[in-house]
Short mmCIF file of C-alpha atoms and ligand atoms in Angstrom, two decimals:
data_model
loop_
_atom_site.label_atom_id
_atom_site.label_comp_id
_atom_site.label_asym_id
_atom_site.label_seq_id
_atom_site.Cartn_x
_atom_site.Cartn_y
_atom_site.Cartn_z
CA MET A 53 -22.44 -17.66 3.78
CA SER A 54 -19.98 -18.66 6.47
CA THR A 55 -16.85 -20.75 6.14
CA GLU A 56 -17.53 -24.39 7.10
CA THR A 57 -16.61 -24.60 10.77
CA ARG A 58 -18.87 -27.39 12.07
CA GLN A 59 -16.13 -29.77 13.06
CA LEU A 60 -13.29 -27.35 13.60
CA ASP A 61 -12.01 -27.53 17.16
CA THR A 62 -11.70 -23.80 17.91
CA THR A 63 -9.75 -24.40 21.14
CA GLU A 64 -7.18 -26.42 19.22
CA LEU A 65 -7.16 -23.75 16.49
CA GLU A 66 -6.35 -20.99 18.98
CA GLU A 67 -3.50 -23.06 20.44
CA ARG A 68 -2.10 -23.82 16.96
CA VAL A 69 -2.32 -20.20 15.87
CA LYS A 70 -0.63 -19.01 19.06
CA SER A 71 2.13 -21.58 18.78
CA MET A 72 2.75 -20.83 15.08
CA TYR A 73 2.93 -17.07 15.57
CA GLU A 74 5.05 -17.45 18.70
CA GLU A 75 7.59 -19.14 16.40
CA VAL A 76 7.20 -16.33 13.85
CA ALA A 77 8.00 -13.83 16.63
CA VAL A 78 10.90 -15.70 18.17
CA GLU A 79 12.46 -17.55 15.22
CA PRO A 80 11.40 -15.69 12.06
CA GLU A 81 14.19 -17.28 10.02
CA ARG A 82 12.53 -20.73 10.24
CA ASP A 83 10.61 -22.29 7.34
CA PHE A 84 6.82 -21.88 7.51
CA HIS A 85 3.96 -22.64 5.06
CA PHE A 86 4.20 -18.94 4.23
CA GLU A 87 6.94 -16.39 3.64
CA THR A 88 8.00 -13.84 6.23
CA GLY A 89 10.23 -10.80 6.45
CA ARG A 90 11.49 -7.86 4.45
CA ALA A 91 11.83 -9.54 1.03
CA LEU A 92 8.14 -10.50 1.25
CA ALA A 93 7.13 -6.99 2.36
CA GLU A 94 9.00 -5.36 -0.54
CA ARG A 95 7.55 -7.80 -3.07
CA LEU A 96 4.02 -7.07 -1.83
CA GLY A 97 4.60 -3.36 -2.44
CA TYR A 98 5.78 -1.84 0.85
CA PRO A 99 8.04 1.13 -0.01
CA PRO A 100 11.64 0.29 1.09
CA GLU A 101 12.23 3.87 2.27
CA GLU A 102 9.29 3.53 4.69
CA LEU A 103 10.56 0.16 5.95
CA ASP A 104 13.94 1.80 6.63
CA ARG A 105 12.23 4.06 9.19
CA ILE A 106 10.87 1.34 11.50
CA PRO A 107 12.59 -1.36 13.63
CA ALA A 108 14.13 -4.15 11.52
CA ALA A 109 13.04 -6.77 14.06
CA ALA A 110 9.38 -5.92 13.40
CA ILE A 111 9.96 -6.46 9.67
CA ASP A 112 11.80 -9.78 10.25
CA SER A 113 8.61 -11.26 11.74
CA PHE A 114 6.24 -9.70 9.19
CA ALA A 115 3.79 -12.42 8.11
CA GLY A 116 1.22 -10.35 6.22
CA VAL A 117 -0.34 -11.25 2.87
CA GLY A 118 -0.66 -7.96 0.99
CA TYR A 119 -0.03 -4.22 0.86
CA PHE A 120 -3.02 -2.03 1.71
CA LEU A 121 -1.63 1.08 3.44
CA ASP A 122 -2.10 3.09 0.21
CA LEU A 123 -5.82 2.29 0.51
CA ALA A 124 -5.86 3.15 4.23
CA ALA A 125 -4.50 6.64 3.35
CA ILE A 126 -3.62 7.33 6.99
CA GLY A 127 -3.15 11.05 7.57
CA GLN A 128 -1.63 13.21 10.31
CA GLY A 129 -3.65 12.95 13.52
CA ASP A 130 -5.51 9.75 12.59
CA VAL A 131 -6.32 7.25 15.32
CA VAL A 132 -5.74 3.72 14.00
CA LEU A 133 -6.55 0.22 15.28
CA ASP A 134 -4.46 -2.72 13.96
CA LEU A 135 -6.31 -6.03 14.41
CA GLY A 136 -3.78 -8.85 14.84
CA SER A 137 -0.75 -6.60 14.89
CA GLY A 138 1.80 -9.44 15.06
CA SER A 139 5.26 -8.02 15.61
CA GLY A 140 3.99 -4.55 14.76
CA MET A 141 5.25 -3.72 11.25
CA ASP A 142 1.98 -2.22 9.96
CA SER A 143 1.33 -0.53 13.32
CA PHE A 144 4.70 1.23 13.20
CA LEU A 145 4.18 2.29 9.56
CA ALA A 146 0.71 3.58 10.50
CA GLY A 147 2.31 5.45 13.42
CA LEU A 148 4.70 7.21 11.05
CA ALA A 149 1.80 8.24 8.80
CA ALA A 150 -0.37 9.43 11.70
CA GLY A 151 2.44 11.57 13.13
CA ASP A 152 2.87 12.99 16.62
CA ASP A 153 -0.81 13.99 16.89
CA GLY A 154 -2.05 10.54 15.90
CA ARG A 155 -2.26 7.28 17.80
CA VAL A 156 -2.08 3.60 16.88
CA VAL A 157 -3.30 0.67 18.96
CA GLY A 158 -2.22 -2.84 17.95
CA VAL A 159 -4.17 -5.79 19.38
CA ASP A 160 -2.95 -9.40 19.32
CA MET A 161 -3.63 -12.58 21.30
CA THR A 162 -0.15 -14.17 21.09
CA ASP A 163 2.06 -13.33 24.07
CA ALA A 164 5.37 -13.66 22.19
CA GLN A 165 4.23 -11.23 19.48
CA LEU A 166 3.12 -8.72 22.11
CA ALA A 167 6.37 -9.13 24.04
CA LYS A 168 8.34 -8.40 20.87
CA GLU A 169 6.23 -5.34 19.98
CA LYS A 170 6.47 -3.95 23.50
CA GLN A 171 10.23 -4.52 23.61
CA LEU A 172 10.62 -2.55 20.34
CA THR A 173 8.52 0.25 21.82
CA ARG A 174 10.69 0.32 24.97
CA GLU A 175 13.77 0.48 22.73
CA GLY A 176 12.50 3.73 21.28
CA ALA A 177 10.29 2.79 18.32
CA ILE A 178 7.50 5.24 17.54
CA ALA A 179 6.05 6.58 20.81
CA THR A 180 2.46 7.00 19.60
CA VAL A 181 2.11 3.26 18.93
CA GLU A 182 0.89 0.99 21.76
CA PHE A 183 0.10 -2.70 21.89
CA ASP A 184 -2.58 -4.48 23.90
CA ALA A 185 -3.47 -8.10 24.48
CA GLY A 186 -6.87 -9.04 23.10
CA TYR A 187 -8.97 -10.83 20.52
CA ILE A 188 -9.92 -9.32 17.18
CA GLU A 189 -13.51 -10.49 17.68
CA ARG A 190 -13.77 -8.25 20.77
CA PRO A 191 -10.83 -5.83 20.88
CA PRO A 192 -10.45 -3.97 24.20
CA VAL A 193 -11.17 -0.49 22.77
CA GLU A 194 -13.74 2.25 23.10
CA ASP A 195 -16.61 2.33 20.59
CA GLY A 196 -16.46 4.97 17.86
CA SER A 197 -12.95 6.10 18.78
CA PHE A 198 -10.97 5.22 15.61
CA ASP A 199 -10.61 6.83 12.17
CA CYS A 200 -9.20 3.73 10.56
CA VAL A 201 -9.05 -0.01 11.30
CA ILE A 202 -6.29 -1.99 9.58
CA SER A 203 -5.46 -5.71 9.52
CA ASN A 204 -3.06 -7.91 7.57
CA GLY A 205 -3.36 -11.68 7.15
CA VAL A 206 -5.41 -12.16 10.30
CA ILE A 207 -9.17 -12.28 9.70
CA ASN A 208 -8.88 -15.56 7.76
CA LEU A 209 -7.63 -17.08 11.03
CA SER A 210 -10.83 -16.21 12.88
CA PRO A 211 -13.59 -18.82 13.14
CA ASP A 212 -16.08 -15.92 13.53
CA LYS A 213 -15.40 -13.42 10.75
CA PRO A 214 -18.77 -11.58 11.03
CA ALA A 215 -17.86 -10.83 14.68
CA VAL A 216 -14.54 -9.32 13.54
CA PHE A 217 -16.21 -7.03 10.99
CA ALA A 218 -18.86 -6.03 13.55
CA ALA A 219 -16.10 -5.23 16.06
CA ALA A 220 -14.29 -3.11 13.44
CA ALA A 221 -17.51 -1.21 12.71
CA ARG A 222 -18.10 -0.59 16.43
CA ALA A 223 -14.56 0.71 16.93
CA LEU A 224 -14.84 3.18 14.02
CA ARG A 225 -16.43 6.61 14.01
CA PRO A 226 -19.13 7.07 11.31
CA GLY A 227 -17.39 7.36 7.93
CA GLY A 228 -14.27 5.61 9.26
CA ARG A 229 -12.20 3.32 7.02
CA LEU A 230 -11.49 -0.40 7.15
CA ALA A 231 -8.38 -1.23 5.10
CA LEU A 232 -6.94 -4.72 5.11
CA ALA A 233 -5.19 -7.56 3.33
CA ASP A 234 -6.46 -11.10 3.80
CA ILE A 235 -6.88 -14.54 2.27
CA VAL A 236 -10.14 -15.58 0.60
CA SER A 237 -11.11 -18.47 -1.69
CA GLU A 238 -12.99 -18.59 -5.00
CA ARG A 239 -14.55 -21.96 -4.21
CA GLN A 240 -15.84 -23.38 -0.93
CA LEU A 241 -13.05 -25.32 0.75
CA PRO A 242 -13.89 -28.94 1.65
CA GLU A 243 -14.17 -30.07 5.28
CA GLY A 244 -10.81 -31.87 5.04
CA VAL A 245 -9.23 -28.43 4.70
CA THR A 246 -11.54 -26.30 6.84
CA CYS A 247 -11.39 -28.72 9.76
CA ASP A 248 -7.61 -28.99 9.70
CA ALA A 249 -6.38 -26.63 12.42
CA SER A 250 -2.83 -26.61 11.06
CA LEU A 251 -4.04 -25.47 7.60
CA TRP A 252 -6.11 -22.76 9.35
CA ALA A 253 -3.07 -21.62 11.27
CA ALA A 254 -1.18 -21.44 7.96
CA CYS A 255 -3.78 -18.94 6.60
CA ILE A 256 -5.44 -21.40 4.19
CA GLY A 257 -8.11 -23.46 5.98
CA GLY A 258 -10.00 -20.41 7.22
CA ALA A 259 -10.18 -18.68 3.85
CA MET A 260 -13.83 -17.67 3.36
CA GLN A 261 -15.48 -17.75 -0.03
CA THR A 262 -15.25 -14.35 -1.68
CA ASP A 263 -19.01 -13.71 -1.92
CA GLY A 264 -19.61 -14.57 1.73
CA TYR A 265 -16.64 -12.46 2.80
CA ARG A 266 -17.99 -9.40 0.98
CA GLU A 267 -21.48 -10.01 2.38
CA ALA A 268 -20.10 -10.27 5.93
CA ILE A 269 -18.39 -6.87 5.53
CA GLU A 270 -21.53 -5.27 4.11
CA ALA A 271 -23.69 -6.81 6.84
CA ALA A 272 -21.51 -4.97 9.37
CA ASP A 273 -22.60 -1.69 7.71
CA PHE A 274 -19.57 -1.11 5.49
CA GLU A 275 -19.54 -0.14 1.85
CA ILE A 276 -16.66 -1.75 -0.05
CA GLU A 277 -14.91 0.90 -2.16
CA THR A 278 -11.86 -0.99 -3.46
CA TRP A 279 -11.14 -4.70 -3.84
CA ARG A 280 -7.95 -5.92 -5.51
CA GLU A 281 -6.04 -9.18 -5.84
CA ASN A 282 -2.47 -9.44 -4.62
CA THR A 283 -0.94 -11.67 -7.27
CA GLN A 284 2.53 -11.24 -5.73
CA TYR A 285 1.52 -13.36 -2.72
CA SER A 286 1.95 -17.15 -2.79
CA PHE A 287 2.23 -19.95 -0.24
CA VAL A 288 5.47 -21.88 -0.05
CA SER A 289 4.78 -25.48 1.03
CA GLU A 290 3.52 -28.05 -1.49
CA ARG A 291 0.47 -28.90 0.63
CA ALA A 292 -0.48 -25.27 0.91
CA ASP A 293 0.15 -24.65 -2.77
CA ASN A 294 -2.07 -27.58 -3.81
CA ALA A 295 -4.99 -26.24 -1.76
CA THR A 296 -4.54 -22.75 -3.13
CA GLN A 297 -4.51 -23.89 -6.76
CA LYS A 298 -7.43 -26.27 -6.41
CA TYR A 299 -9.77 -23.89 -4.59
CA GLY A 300 -8.57 -20.52 -5.83
CA VAL A 301 -7.26 -19.40 -2.45
CA THR A 302 -5.88 -15.92 -2.99
CA SER A 303 -4.72 -12.76 -1.25
CA ILE A 304 -6.78 -9.57 -1.56
CA SER A 305 -6.55 -6.01 -0.28
CA LEU A 306 -9.63 -3.89 0.26
CA LEU A 307 -10.92 -0.55 1.45
CA ALA A 308 -14.40 -0.26 2.98
CA ARG A 309 -16.11 2.70 4.63
CA ARG A 310 -18.41 2.59 7.64
CA ALA A 311 -21.86 4.07 7.09
C1 LIG B 470 -0.45 -13.97 9.88
S1 LIG B 470 -0.03 -13.14 11.39
C2 LIG B 470 -0.05 -11.48 10.82
C3 LIG B 470 0.54 -10.51 11.80
C4 LIG B 470 0.73 -9.09 11.29
N1 LIG B 470 -0.53 -8.48 10.95
C5 LIG B 470 1.68 -9.08 10.11
O1 LIG B 470 1.26 -8.62 9.05
O2 LIG B 470 2.81 -9.52 10.27
C6 LIG B 470 -1.51 -13.30 12.33
C7 LIG B 470 -1.50 -12.63 13.70
O3 LIG B 470 -2.83 -12.54 14.16
C8 LIG B 470 -2.91 -12.95 15.50
N2 LIG B 470 -4.26 -13.51 15.69
C9 LIG B 470 -4.82 -14.52 15.02
N3 LIG B 470 -6.09 -14.72 15.41
C10 LIG B 470 -6.34 -13.78 16.36
C11 LIG B 470 -7.48 -13.46 17.15
N4 LIG B 470 -8.62 -14.14 17.03
N5 LIG B 470 -7.38 -12.43 18.04
C12 LIG B 470 -6.21 -11.74 18.16
N6 LIG B 470 -5.11 -12.01 17.44
C13 LIG B 470 -5.17 -13.01 16.55
C14 LIG B 470 -1.79 -13.95 15.67
O4 LIG B 470 -1.38 -14.02 17.00
C15 LIG B 470 -0.71 -13.38 14.76
O5 LIG B 470 0.13 -12.49 15.43
#
């Protein structure tokens, strides 16, 4: 059921992921295996009028893979956890939706992303949004304290996806929602891809097979309510594109509810 990880060096993976997303935070205009920024966000379905209400610098470093905030249906007063918040675009949009009575906590392991998010907060971005250093497999939050967990383009990067879904379930109150966008694959990726830390860091090598991904969510006590493909998302480098076409690597958005 799990993605092939036998020979993946997880220490090297963490370093590669941190170094790639440090560049996304600091130099978002560079070329990556994937698209970034506002044009990507709008193509995926983010409403431009919502994007106009949050800091442009957070949008510049957006590196998500799909739109899912319609599924999250965040309402006034909701308490939201963003796993792998990056430069904070989804966290800030969630903060707008949750309003003054709500609260959003973004968690990320890359110092440069956190520094950028915190700087935007100091500069007056939405006051109910905070950012903490941590891992998505064990976020530093209280059990049962969230209405909604969101995540965009991150879980595929984790070598332990069941731990991420279990952590999301622990963080949520009963009946809470998990809404996310991520990369999955139709066919099992070969070891040459799954053991290549740079393809993992580019959101391809860690793509789990669809069936196993759904099973991992359900095993964490979620019921999947919506599952949809994001056909607007594509990788940009030739190497990445070859892997995606051969193995059916694709972006999905989903909504699941905790029992
Ligand atoms: C593809 S980016 C997406 C960021 C953001 N969600 C967005 O849509 O722009 C992946 C982010 O997840 C973070 N990340 C990856 N693996 C992580 C882990 N195991 N724990 C915490 N953060 C992680 C990276 O530091 C990076 O900021």
